[in-house]
Short mmCIF file of C-alpha atoms (C1' of nucleotides) in Angstrom, two decimals:
data_model
loop_
_atom_site.label_atom_id
_atom_site.label_comp_id
_atom_site.label_asym_id
_atom_site.label_seq_id
_atom_site.Cartn_x
_atom_site.Cartn_y
_atom_site.Cartn_z
CA MET B 1101 14.76 -19.37 -1.01
CA VAL B 1102 15.84 -17.41 -4.05
CA SER B 1103 18.30 -14.58 -3.74
CA LYS B 1104 17.54 -10.91 -4.03
CA LYS B 1105 19.92 -10.54 -6.92
CA TYR B 1106 18.17 -13.26 -8.86
CA ILE B 1107 14.78 -11.61 -8.41
CA ILE B 1108 16.19 -8.27 -9.45
CA ARG B 1109 17.52 -9.83 -12.63
CA LEU B 1110 14.12 -11.33 -13.40
CA CYS B 1111 12.55 -7.90 -12.92
CA ARG B 1112 15.11 -6.44 -15.29
CA TYR B 1113 14.34 -9.03 -17.95
CA ARG B 1114 10.66 -8.32 -17.63
CA ASN B 1115 11.12 -4.58 -18.00
CA VAL B 1116 13.17 -5.06 -21.14
CA LEU B 1117 10.72 -7.61 -22.51
CA TYR B 1118 7.81 -5.19 -22.14
CA ARG B 1119 9.77 -2.63 -24.07
CA LEU B 1120 10.71 -5.14 -26.77
CA LYS B 1121 7.10 -6.23 -27.02
CA SER B 1122 5.92 -2.67 -27.52
CA MET B 1123 8.46 -2.43 -30.30
CA GLY B 1124 6.89 -5.40 -32.03
CA PHE B 1125 9.38 -8.13 -31.16
CA MET B 1126 7.90 -11.61 -31.05
CA ARG B 1127 11.01 -13.57 -30.17
CA VAL B 1128 14.21 -12.80 -28.33
CA VAL B 1129 17.52 -14.62 -27.86
CA SER B 1130 19.52 -14.61 -24.67
CA ASN B 1131 22.02 -12.27 -26.24
CA ASN B 1132 19.40 -9.57 -26.80
CA LEU B 1133 18.48 -9.58 -23.15
CA ALA B 1134 22.12 -9.61 -22.14
CA ASP B 1135 22.77 -6.49 -24.20
CA ALA B 1136 19.89 -4.63 -22.62
CA THR B 1137 20.70 -5.57 -19.03
CA ASP B 1138 23.90 -5.85 -17.06
CA VAL B 1139 23.91 -9.60 -17.35
CA THR B 1140 25.69 -12.11 -19.58
CA ALA B 1141 23.78 -14.23 -22.08
CA LEU B 1142 24.86 -17.33 -20.17
CA GLN B 1143 23.42 -15.95 -16.97
CA VAL B 1144 20.16 -15.11 -18.73
CA ARG B 1145 19.81 -18.71 -19.89
CA LYS B 1146 20.77 -20.04 -16.49
CA ASP B 1147 18.19 -17.82 -14.82
CA PHE B 1148 15.47 -18.91 -17.23
CA SER B 1149 16.41 -22.53 -16.80
CA LEU B 1150 16.20 -22.07 -13.04
CA ALA B 1151 12.85 -20.35 -13.42
CA GLY B 1152 11.52 -23.26 -15.45
CA ILE B 1153 11.35 -21.24 -18.63
CA THR B 1154 12.44 -23.08 -21.74
CA GLY B 1155 13.30 -21.61 -25.09
CA ASN B 1156 13.75 -22.95 -28.53
CA LYS B 1157 17.15 -24.20 -29.58
CA LYS B 1158 17.00 -22.25 -32.75
CA GLY B 1159 14.64 -19.35 -32.35
CA GLY B 1160 15.34 -18.25 -28.79
CA TYR B 1161 12.43 -17.40 -26.51
CA ARG B 1162 8.92 -16.18 -27.25
CA VAL B 1163 8.48 -12.72 -25.76
CA ASP B 1164 4.87 -13.26 -24.73
CA GLU B 1165 5.57 -16.55 -23.06
CA LEU B 1166 8.54 -15.07 -21.26
CA ILE B 1167 6.54 -12.15 -19.91
CA GLU B 1168 3.75 -14.44 -18.80
CA LYS B 1169 6.10 -16.77 -16.98
CA LEU B 1170 7.94 -13.91 -15.32
CA ASN B 1171 4.65 -12.40 -14.21
CA GLN B 1172 3.71 -15.75 -12.77
CA ILE B 1173 6.90 -15.88 -10.74
CA LEU B 1174 7.14 -12.24 -9.77
CA GLY B 1175 3.42 -11.95 -9.20
CA LYS B 1176 2.34 -9.03 -11.33
CA ASN B 1177 -1.39 -9.06 -11.28
CA GLU B 1178 -3.01 -6.63 -8.88
CA ILE B 1179 -1.92 -3.14 -8.02
CA GLN B 1180 0.54 -3.07 -5.17
CA LYS B 1181 -0.50 -0.72 -2.42
CA VAL B 1182 2.08 1.05 -0.30
CA ILE B 1183 2.16 3.90 2.18
CA LEU B 1184 4.85 6.47 2.82
CA VAL B 1185 5.86 8.21 6.04
CA GLY B 1186 7.80 11.46 5.99
CA VAL B 1187 6.56 14.12 3.59
CA GLY B 1188 9.84 15.96 3.18
CA LYS B 1189 11.65 16.65 -0.07
CA ILE B 1190 12.47 13.02 -0.73
CA GLY B 1191 9.03 11.81 0.29
CA ILE B 1192 7.40 14.29 -2.06
CA ALA B 1193 9.77 13.34 -4.87
CA LEU B 1194 8.67 9.73 -4.47
CA MET B 1195 5.00 10.70 -4.42
CA TYR B 1196 5.41 12.46 -7.74
CA TYR B 1197 7.66 9.80 -9.24
CA LYS B 1198 6.03 8.38 -12.35
CA GLY B 1199 8.01 5.14 -12.40
CA PHE B 1200 5.94 3.59 -9.65
CA GLU B 1201 2.53 3.73 -11.25
CA GLU B 1202 3.98 2.45 -14.50
CA GLU B 1203 4.92 -0.68 -12.59
CA GLY B 1204 1.57 -0.99 -10.85
CA ILE B 1205 2.75 0.42 -7.55
CA LYS B 1206 0.43 2.92 -5.90
CA ILE B 1207 1.25 5.08 -2.90
CA GLU B 1208 -2.17 5.08 -1.23
CA ALA B 1209 -1.43 7.63 1.45
CA ALA B 1210 1.41 9.52 3.08
CA PHE B 1211 1.81 10.39 6.76
CA ASP B 1212 3.62 13.08 8.67
CA ILE B 1213 3.61 14.68 12.12
CA ASP B 1214 3.59 18.22 10.77
CA PRO B 1215 0.00 19.51 10.37
CA GLN B 1216 1.19 21.95 7.72
CA LYS B 1217 1.80 18.97 5.46
CA TYR B 1218 -1.72 17.60 5.74
CA GLY B 1219 -3.86 17.71 2.63
CA LYS B 1220 -2.79 16.33 -0.72
CA GLN B 1221 0.31 15.96 -2.83
CA LYS B 1222 -0.50 15.08 -6.40
CA ASP B 1223 -3.56 12.91 -5.72
CA ILE B 1224 -2.19 11.30 -2.59
CA PRO B 1225 -3.71 12.23 0.79
CA VAL B 1226 -1.25 13.34 3.47
CA LEU B 1227 -2.56 12.32 6.87
CA PRO B 1228 -1.53 12.65 10.52
CA LEU B 1229 0.72 9.87 11.73
CA GLU B 1230 -1.92 8.85 14.26
CA ARG B 1231 -4.11 7.66 11.47
CA LEU B 1232 -1.50 5.29 10.08
CA ARG B 1233 -2.51 2.25 12.07
CA ASP B 1234 -6.16 2.42 11.07
CA PHE B 1235 -5.34 3.15 7.47
CA VAL B 1236 -2.94 0.23 7.17
CA LYS B 1237 -5.36 -2.16 8.77
CA THR B 1238 -8.49 -1.17 6.88
CA ASN B 1239 -6.68 -1.06 3.54
CA ASN B 1240 -4.67 -4.20 4.27
CA ILE B 1241 -1.38 -2.60 3.35
CA LYS B 1242 1.77 -4.66 3.65
CA THR B 1243 4.50 -2.34 2.39
CA GLY B 1244 5.77 1.01 3.62
CA ILE B 1245 8.37 3.60 2.69
CA ILE B 1246 10.28 5.51 5.37
CA THR B 1247 11.58 8.96 4.40
CA VAL B 1248 11.75 10.58 7.84
CA PRO B 1249 14.86 11.99 9.58
CA ASP B 1250 17.20 9.40 11.11
CA MET B 1251 16.08 10.11 14.65
CA ALA B 1252 12.47 9.25 13.90
CA ALA B 1253 13.04 6.25 11.66
CA GLN B 1254 13.09 3.49 14.25
CA GLN B 1255 9.96 4.80 15.91
CA VAL B 1256 8.10 5.06 12.61
CA PHE B 1257 9.31 1.57 11.72
CA ASN B 1258 7.97 0.15 14.97
CA LEU B 1259 4.62 1.80 14.35
CA MET B 1260 4.48 0.37 10.85
CA ILE B 1261 5.27 -3.15 11.98
CA SER B 1262 2.82 -3.09 14.85
CA SER B 1263 0.19 -1.96 12.37
CA GLY B 1264 0.74 -4.97 10.16
CA ILE B 1265 3.31 -3.82 7.62
CA LYS B 1266 5.61 -6.64 6.48
CA GLY B 1267 8.14 -4.89 4.25
CA VAL B 1268 9.85 -1.53 4.44
CA LEU B 1269 11.87 0.53 2.02
CA ASN B 1270 14.03 2.62 4.30
CA PHE B 1271 15.78 5.82 3.23
CA ALA B 1272 17.10 6.69 6.69
CA PRO B 1273 20.79 5.82 7.00
CA ILE B 1274 20.42 3.76 10.14
CA LYS B 1275 20.09 0.09 10.88
CA LEU B 1276 16.52 -0.67 11.84
CA ARG B 1277 16.05 -3.12 14.70
CA SER B 1278 13.68 -5.73 13.43
CA THR B 1279 12.63 -9.36 13.40
CA PRO B 1280 13.41 -11.98 10.76
CA ASP B 1281 9.91 -12.07 9.31
CA ILE B 1282 10.07 -8.43 8.20
CA VAL B 1283 11.71 -7.57 4.89
CA ILE B 1284 13.78 -4.39 4.81
CA ASN B 1285 15.42 -2.81 1.79
CA ASN B 1286 17.70 0.07 2.59
CA VAL B 1287 18.46 2.91 0.21
CA ASN B 1288 21.40 4.89 1.52
CA LEU B 1289 22.08 7.72 -0.89
CA VAL B 1290 25.11 9.07 0.93
CA MET B 1291 26.70 5.66 0.95
CA GLU B 1292 26.08 5.16 -2.75
CA LEU B 1293 27.76 8.43 -3.50
CA GLU B 1294 30.63 7.92 -1.04
CA ASN B 1295 31.26 4.54 -2.53
CA LEU B 1296 31.28 5.93 -6.03
CA ILE B 1297 33.71 8.65 -5.02
CA TYR B 1298 35.99 6.08 -3.45
CA PHE B 1299 36.28 4.11 -6.66
CA VAL B 1300 36.67 7.26 -8.74
CA ASN B 1301 39.49 8.45 -6.51
CA THR B 1302 41.33 5.15 -6.32
CA GLY B 1303 40.83 4.74 -10.05
CA GLU B 1304 42.54 8.08 -10.48
CA ARG B 1305 45.32 7.17 -8.09
CA ASN B 1306 45.98 3.84 -9.73
CA LYS B 1307 45.82 5.01 -13.28
CA GLY B 1308 47.88 2.62 -15.33
CA GLU B 1309 48.83 0.42 -12.41
CA ILE B 1310 47.48 -2.97 -11.56
CA LEU B 1311 44.72 -2.80 -8.98
CA MET I 1048 40.87 -4.81 -6.34
CA VAL I 1049 38.61 -4.65 -3.31
CA SER I 1050 34.91 -5.30 -3.65
CA LYS I 1051 32.19 -2.72 -3.45
CA LYS I 1052 30.59 -4.51 -0.55
CA TYR I 1053 33.81 -4.39 1.42
CA ILE I 1054 34.17 -0.64 0.91
CA ILE I 1055 30.57 -0.09 1.92
CA ARG I 1056 31.18 -1.97 5.13
CA LEU I 1057 34.23 0.15 5.90
CA CYS I 1058 32.11 3.28 5.35
CA ARG I 1059 29.52 1.90 7.73
CA TYR I 1060 32.09 1.26 10.41
CA ARG I 1061 33.42 4.75 10.06
CA ASN I 1062 29.99 6.32 10.36
CA VAL I 1063 29.29 4.39 13.52
CA LEU I 1064 32.73 5.19 14.91
CA TYR I 1065 32.19 8.91 14.48
CA ARG I 1066 28.95 8.61 16.37
CA LEU I 1067 30.57 6.55 19.12
CA LYS I 1068 33.37 9.06 19.38
CA SER I 1069 30.95 11.94 19.78
CA MET I 1070 29.39 9.95 22.58
CA GLY I 1071 32.71 9.78 24.35
CA PHE I 1072 33.76 6.21 23.56
CA MET I 1073 37.52 5.67 23.50
CA ARG I 1074 37.58 1.96 22.67
CA VAL I 1075 35.27 -0.39 20.85
CA VAL I 1076 35.10 -4.16 20.45
CA SER I 1077 34.09 -5.91 17.27
CA ASN I 1078 30.78 -6.81 18.83
CA ASN I 1079 29.83 -3.15 19.32
CA LEU I 1080 30.36 -2.45 15.65
CA ALA I 1081 28.50 -5.60 14.69
CA ASP I 1082 25.49 -4.48 16.69
CA ALA I 1083 25.43 -1.08 15.04
CA THR I 1084 25.83 -2.34 11.50
CA ASP I 1085 24.41 -5.25 9.56
CA VAL I 1086 27.61 -7.21 9.93
CA THR I 1087 28.79 -10.00 12.21
CA ALA I 1088 31.57 -9.42 14.73
CA LEU I 1089 33.67 -11.99 12.88
CA GLN I 1090 33.28 -10.12 9.66
CA VAL I 1091 34.24 -6.86 11.36
CA ARG I 1092 37.49 -8.40 12.59
CA LYS I 1093 38.15 -9.99 9.23
CA ASP I 1094 37.63 -6.68 7.49
CA PHE I 1095 39.96 -4.87 9.88
CA SER I 1096 42.56 -7.57 9.52
CA LEU I 1097 42.33 -7.22 5.75
CA ALA I 1098 42.60 -3.46 6.06
CA GLY I 1099 45.75 -3.81 8.13
CA ILE I 1100 44.07 -2.55 11.27
CA THR I 1101 45.06 -4.39 14.44
CA GLY I 1102 43.31 -4.27 17.77
CA ASN I 1103 44.18 -5.27 21.25
CA LYS I 1104 43.44 -8.82 22.34
CA LYS I 1105 41.80 -7.62 25.48
CA GLY I 1106 40.59 -4.09 24.99
CA GLY I 1107 39.34 -4.19 21.43
CA TYR I 1108 40.14 -1.30 19.10
CA ARG I 1109 40.94 2.35 19.79
CA VAL I 1110 38.24 4.48 18.24
CA ASP I 1111 40.58 7.28 17.17
CA GLU I 1112 43.05 4.94 15.57
CA LEU I 1113 40.27 3.13 13.78
CA ILE I 1114 38.82 6.32 12.36
CA GLU I 1115 42.24 7.50 11.25
CA LYS I 1116 43.03 4.24 9.50
CA LEU I 1117 39.64 4.12 7.81
CA ASN I 1118 40.07 7.69 6.64
CA GLN I 1119 43.42 6.72 5.25
CA ILE I 1120 41.91 3.89 3.26
CA LEU I 1121 38.68 5.57 2.24
CA GLY I 1122 40.39 8.91 1.63
CA LYS I 1123 38.41 11.37 3.68
CA ASN I 1124 40.39 14.54 3.62
CA GLU I 1125 39.18 17.14 1.18
CA ILE I 1126 35.65 18.03 0.30
CA GLN I 1127 34.31 15.92 -2.53
CA LYS I 1128 32.87 17.99 -5.33
CA VAL I 1129 30.02 16.66 -7.45
CA ILE I 1130 27.57 18.04 -9.97
CA LEU I 1131 23.99 17.10 -10.63
CA VAL I 1132 22.00 17.08 -13.86
CA GLY I 1133 18.23 17.11 -13.83
CA VAL I 1134 16.58 19.60 -11.49
CA GLY I 1135 13.30 17.76 -11.08
CA LYS I 1136 11.74 16.64 -7.83
CA ILE I 1137 14.40 14.05 -7.10
CA GLY I 1138 17.24 16.33 -8.14
CA ILE I 1139 15.95 19.05 -5.83
CA ALA I 1140 15.49 16.58 -3.00
CA LEU I 1141 19.15 15.63 -3.34
CA MET I 1142 20.24 19.26 -3.44
CA TYR I 1143 18.49 19.87 -0.15
CA TYR I 1144 19.58 16.59 1.40
CA LYS I 1145 21.62 17.28 4.53
CA GLY I 1146 23.34 13.92 4.64
CA PHE I 1147 25.78 14.84 1.89
CA GLU I 1148 27.43 17.84 3.46
CA GLU I 1149 27.73 15.97 6.74
CA GLU I 1150 29.94 13.53 4.87
CA GLY I 1151 31.95 16.21 3.13
CA ILE I 1152 30.16 15.88 -0.19
CA LYS I 1153 29.24 19.14 -1.89
CA ILE I 1154 27.00 19.52 -4.93
CA GLU I 1155 28.81 22.41 -6.61
CA ALA I 1156 26.26 23.07 -9.31
CA ALA I 1157 23.18 21.63 -10.95
CA PHE I 1158 22.26 21.67 -14.63
CA ASP I 1159 19.02 21.51 -16.57
CA ILE I 1160 17.71 22.30 -20.04
CA ASP I 1161 14.67 24.17 -18.74
CA PRO I 1162 15.43 27.92 -18.39
CA GLN I 1163 12.70 28.19 -15.76
CA LYS I 1164 14.92 26.17 -13.46
CA TYR I 1165 17.92 28.46 -13.75
CA GLY I 1166 18.92 30.38 -10.65
CA LYS I 1167 19.52 28.81 -7.27
CA GLN I 1168 18.21 25.98 -5.14
CA LYS I 1169 19.34 26.25 -1.56
CA ASP I 1170 22.78 27.75 -2.23
CA ILE I 1171 23.49 25.69 -5.33
CA PRO I 1172 23.51 27.41 -8.74
CA VAL I 1173 21.30 25.87 -11.40
CA LEU I 1174 22.88 26.42 -14.81
CA PRO I 1175 22.11 25.65 -18.46
CA LEU I 1176 23.31 22.28 -19.63
CA GLU I 1177 25.56 23.97 -22.16
CA ARG I 1178 27.71 25.25 -19.35
CA LEU I 1179 28.36 21.80 -17.91
CA ARG I 1180 31.50 21.05 -19.87
CA ASP I 1181 33.26 24.26 -18.89
CA PHE I 1182 32.18 24.00 -15.29
CA VAL I 1183 33.40 20.42 -14.95
CA LYS I 1184 36.72 21.24 -16.54
CA THR I 1185 37.50 24.44 -14.68
CA ASN I 1186 36.43 22.99 -11.34
CA ASN I 1187 38.06 19.63 -12.02
CA ILE I 1188 34.97 17.67 -11.08
CA LYS I 1189 35.08 13.92 -11.32
CA THR I 1190 31.68 12.81 -10.08
CA GLY I 1191 28.16 13.44 -11.35
CA ILE I 1192 24.60 12.60 -10.43
CA ILE I 1193 21.99 11.90 -13.12
CA THR I 1194 18.37 12.63 -12.20
CA VAL I 1195 16.92 13.26 -15.64
CA PRO I 1196 14.11 11.33 -17.38
CA ASP I 1197 15.11 7.95 -18.87
CA MET I 1198 15.10 9.24 -22.41
CA ALA I 1199 17.74 11.88 -21.69
CA ALA I 1200 19.98 9.86 -19.40
CA GLN I 1201 22.34 8.35 -21.97
CA GLN I 1202 22.86 11.69 -23.66
CA VAL I 1203 23.59 13.44 -20.38
CA PHE I 1204 25.91 10.63 -19.44
CA ASN I 1205 27.86 10.99 -22.68
CA LEU I 1206 28.19 14.71 -22.11
CA MET I 1207 29.46 14.12 -18.59
CA ILE I 1208 32.05 11.60 -19.65
CA SER I 1209 33.30 13.68 -22.56
CA SER I 1210 33.69 16.56 -20.10
CA GLY I 1211 35.95 14.55 -17.84
CA ILE I 1212 33.61 12.97 -15.29
CA LYS I 1213 34.80 9.57 -14.10
CA GLY I 1214 31.98 8.35 -11.88
CA VAL I 1215 28.21 8.63 -12.12
CA LEU I 1216 25.39 8.02 -9.70
CA ASN I 1217 22.49 7.22 -12.01
CA PHE I 1218 18.86 7.41 -10.96
CA ALA I 1219 17.45 6.69 -14.42
CA PRO I 1220 16.26 3.08 -14.69
CA ILE I 1221 18.24 2.28 -17.81
CA LYS I 1222 21.55 0.64 -18.49
CA LEU I 1223 24.06 3.29 -19.48
CA ARG I 1224 26.43 2.36 -22.31
CA SER I 1225 29.88 3.05 -21.01
CA THR I 1226 33.53 2.05 -20.94
CA PRO I 1227 35.33 0.05 -18.25
CA ASP I 1228 37.23 3.02 -16.83
CA ILE I 1229 34.02 4.78 -15.77
CA VAL I 1230 32.40 3.88 -12.46
CA ILE I 1231 28.62 3.77 -12.41
CA ASN I 1232 26.39 3.24 -9.39
CA ASN I 1233 22.75 2.78 -10.22
CA VAL I 1234 19.91 3.65 -7.89
CA ASN I 1235 16.71 2.16 -9.19
CA LEU I 1236 13.91 3.08 -6.83
CA VAL I 1237 11.19 1.17 -8.64
CA MET I 1238 13.28 -1.96 -8.60
CA GLU I 1239 14.00 -1.63 -4.90
CA LEU I 1240 10.34 -1.36 -4.18
CA GLU I 1241 9.29 -4.09 -6.60
CA ASN I 1242 11.85 -6.38 -5.06
CA LEU I 1243 10.61 -5.62 -1.58
CA ILE I 1244 7.03 -6.28 -2.60
CA TYR I 1245 8.05 -9.60 -4.12
CA PHE I 1246 9.55 -10.83 -0.87
CA VAL I 1247 6.64 -9.48 1.16
CA ASN I 1248 4.18 -11.30 -1.06
CA THR I 1249 6.05 -14.59 -1.17
CA GLY I 1250 6.62 -14.32 2.56
CA GLU I 1251 2.87 -14.06 2.92
CA ARG I 1252 2.26 -16.95 0.58
CA ASN I 1253 4.74 -19.23 2.29
CA LYS I 1254 3.78 -18.39 5.83
CA GLY I 1255 4.76 -21.32 7.97
CA GLU I 1256 6.23 -23.33 5.17
CA ILE I 1257 9.85 -23.93 4.42
CA LEU I 1258 11.14 -21.51 1.87
"C1'" DT T 1030 44.59 -17.43 36.38
"C1'" DA T 1031 40.34 -17.30 33.77
"C1'" DG T 1032 37.74 -14.95 30.59
"C1'" DA T 1033 37.25 -12.06 26.89
"C1'" DT T 1034 38.77 -10.78 22.73
"C1'" DT T 1035 41.55 -10.61 18.52
"C1'" DG T 1036 43.14 -12.68 14.33
"C1'" DT T 1037 44.50 -16.32 11.18
"C1'" DT T 1038 43.81 -20.46 8.55
"C1'" DA T 1039 40.71 -23.72 6.77
"C1'" DA T 1040 35.97 -25.07 5.46
"C1'" DT T 1041 31.77 -23.91 3.52
"C1'" DC T 1042 28.59 -21.83 0.80
"C1'" DG T 1043 26.52 -19.55 -3.03
"C1'" DA T 1044 26.81 -17.53 -7.23
"C1'" DT T 1045 28.96 -17.07 -11.57
"C1'" DT T 1046 31.42 -18.88 -15.40
"C1'" DA T 1047 33.22 -22.53 -18.45
"C1'" DA T 1048 32.71 -26.49 -21.06
"C1'" DC T 1049 30.19 -29.03 -23.85
"C1'" DA T 1050 26.21 -31.69 -25.23
"C1'" DA T 1051 21.74 -31.31 -27.45
"C1'" DT T 1052 18.85 -29.79 -31.11
"C1'" DC T 1053 16.23 -26.79 -34.05
"C1'" DT D 835 23.97 -30.13 -43.36
"C1'" DA D 836 26.09 -26.36 -40.83
"C1'" DG D 837 25.40 -22.81 -37.74
"C1'" DA D 838 23.17 -20.76 -34.11
"C1'" DT D 839 21.29 -21.27 -29.97
"C1'" DT D 840 19.64 -23.44 -25.72
"C1'" DG D 841 20.49 -25.80 -21.46
"C1'" DT D 842 22.85 -28.81 -18.22
"C1'" DT D 843 26.69 -30.35 -15.52
"C1'" DA D 844 31.07 -29.37 -13.71
"C1'" DA D 845 34.69 -26.03 -12.43
"C1'" DT D 846 35.88 -21.81 -10.58
"C1'" DC D 847 35.74 -17.95 -7.93
"C1'" DG D 848 34.87 -14.93 -4.17
"C1'" DA D 849 32.95 -14.02 -0.01
"C1'" DT D 850 31.38 -15.51 4.33
"C1'" DT D 851 31.56 -18.47 8.23
"C1'" DA D 852 33.67 -21.86 11.36
"C1'" DA D 853 37.30 -23.45 14.06
"C1'" DC D 854 40.75 -22.58 16.86
"C1'" DA D 855 45.10 -20.54 18.26
"C1'" DA D 856 47.07 -16.48 20.45
"C1'" DT D 857 47.22 -13.17 24.05
"C1'" DC D 858 46.02 -9.30 26.93
#
DNA sequence: TAGATTGTTAATCGATTAACAATC
DNA sequence: TAGATTGTTAATCGATTAACAATC
């Protein structure tokens, strides 16, 4: 089993490689990728080695080959379908976020309990929560995003899982009760900011001292 | 220097402790905290030990004492002032997000280059980008949030840093060029989702096999 | 007392980094 | 060739987990 960090690095490399390709680069050395990501050149080579990607001792790596191999590993062929539950400010922001479609991710539908929300946002239908189960099953959706208030998150999660969802991106700052076969990625915005503030403050406090 | 992960765990404990306190709990054992967070009981005790917090061999830890100690370490006294640049959908979502004020974090002002955005969102003033430097200096702000398009992120970052900001929460999916004394936390929503999808898909592929 | 719980020290594990060999 | 670069193996580092002692 590969680690999450490793996969994230591979995604990073791929993103950079697409950009380099569009700029006309044919080859790339580990140092180029290191500069463009938060990774050392050594780590880049190690990752590629681990991924079974080999370069050329003199000329580095071929961009095309690299992209192809990474796509093979990361599985970047079909469009990835996801649903979203919770059409509040954050939910809507995600529905309008351009970054997803650029990466082949499509929010197929959003769900809410508030009838006032029903209709469309951008080109995405907003449906009653009761229709989630059917929608997930008929469209064979495996991934969901939770942007509901904390209190509702566990309930929505349970509904998702019982409908066949296998992975959840959760924006509610609570620990979801789950089973090992379900993948959960948590995004806790308050915690990110609190954490940042902590290091800013201690950095201030310890200015000039050894940490 | 303590690790980011460690600090995040301490924040988690504190959040749970506040909730337990409001429910009337006076004491808590490491197992309670483990259940409420994504941490083992052993790790909880280890963390407390490292933080210089001691419990009682029979009765666990006193909730009040625990909160006080954690506040001491994490520094949770005054309101934390931050600014935000980029009043798009995500920026606005953050401005309306209730979780921040609950944790004593206040977005003091937001900035944008689009005059149509100027005015107020919720009770937060939206100002021209040119006023950022003055605002940051006169209000002694140390933390900023970047929610601008990728292309503008580095420029906004530079402006922030030259104005005196020491820590940045960055939502743009690029690597910001910086110096070691600046703290940067990146939130990359596409990457979180891509990563999730990867593990969902491989989980599907390897159903029943050894990973 | 017996059982539950803390808390420390040692072992393990995984990931990163260093060293260096290989080769284009 | 000499220099740049890859790529592997070993060393290091940090964090987590295990074992077990202490004690209320």
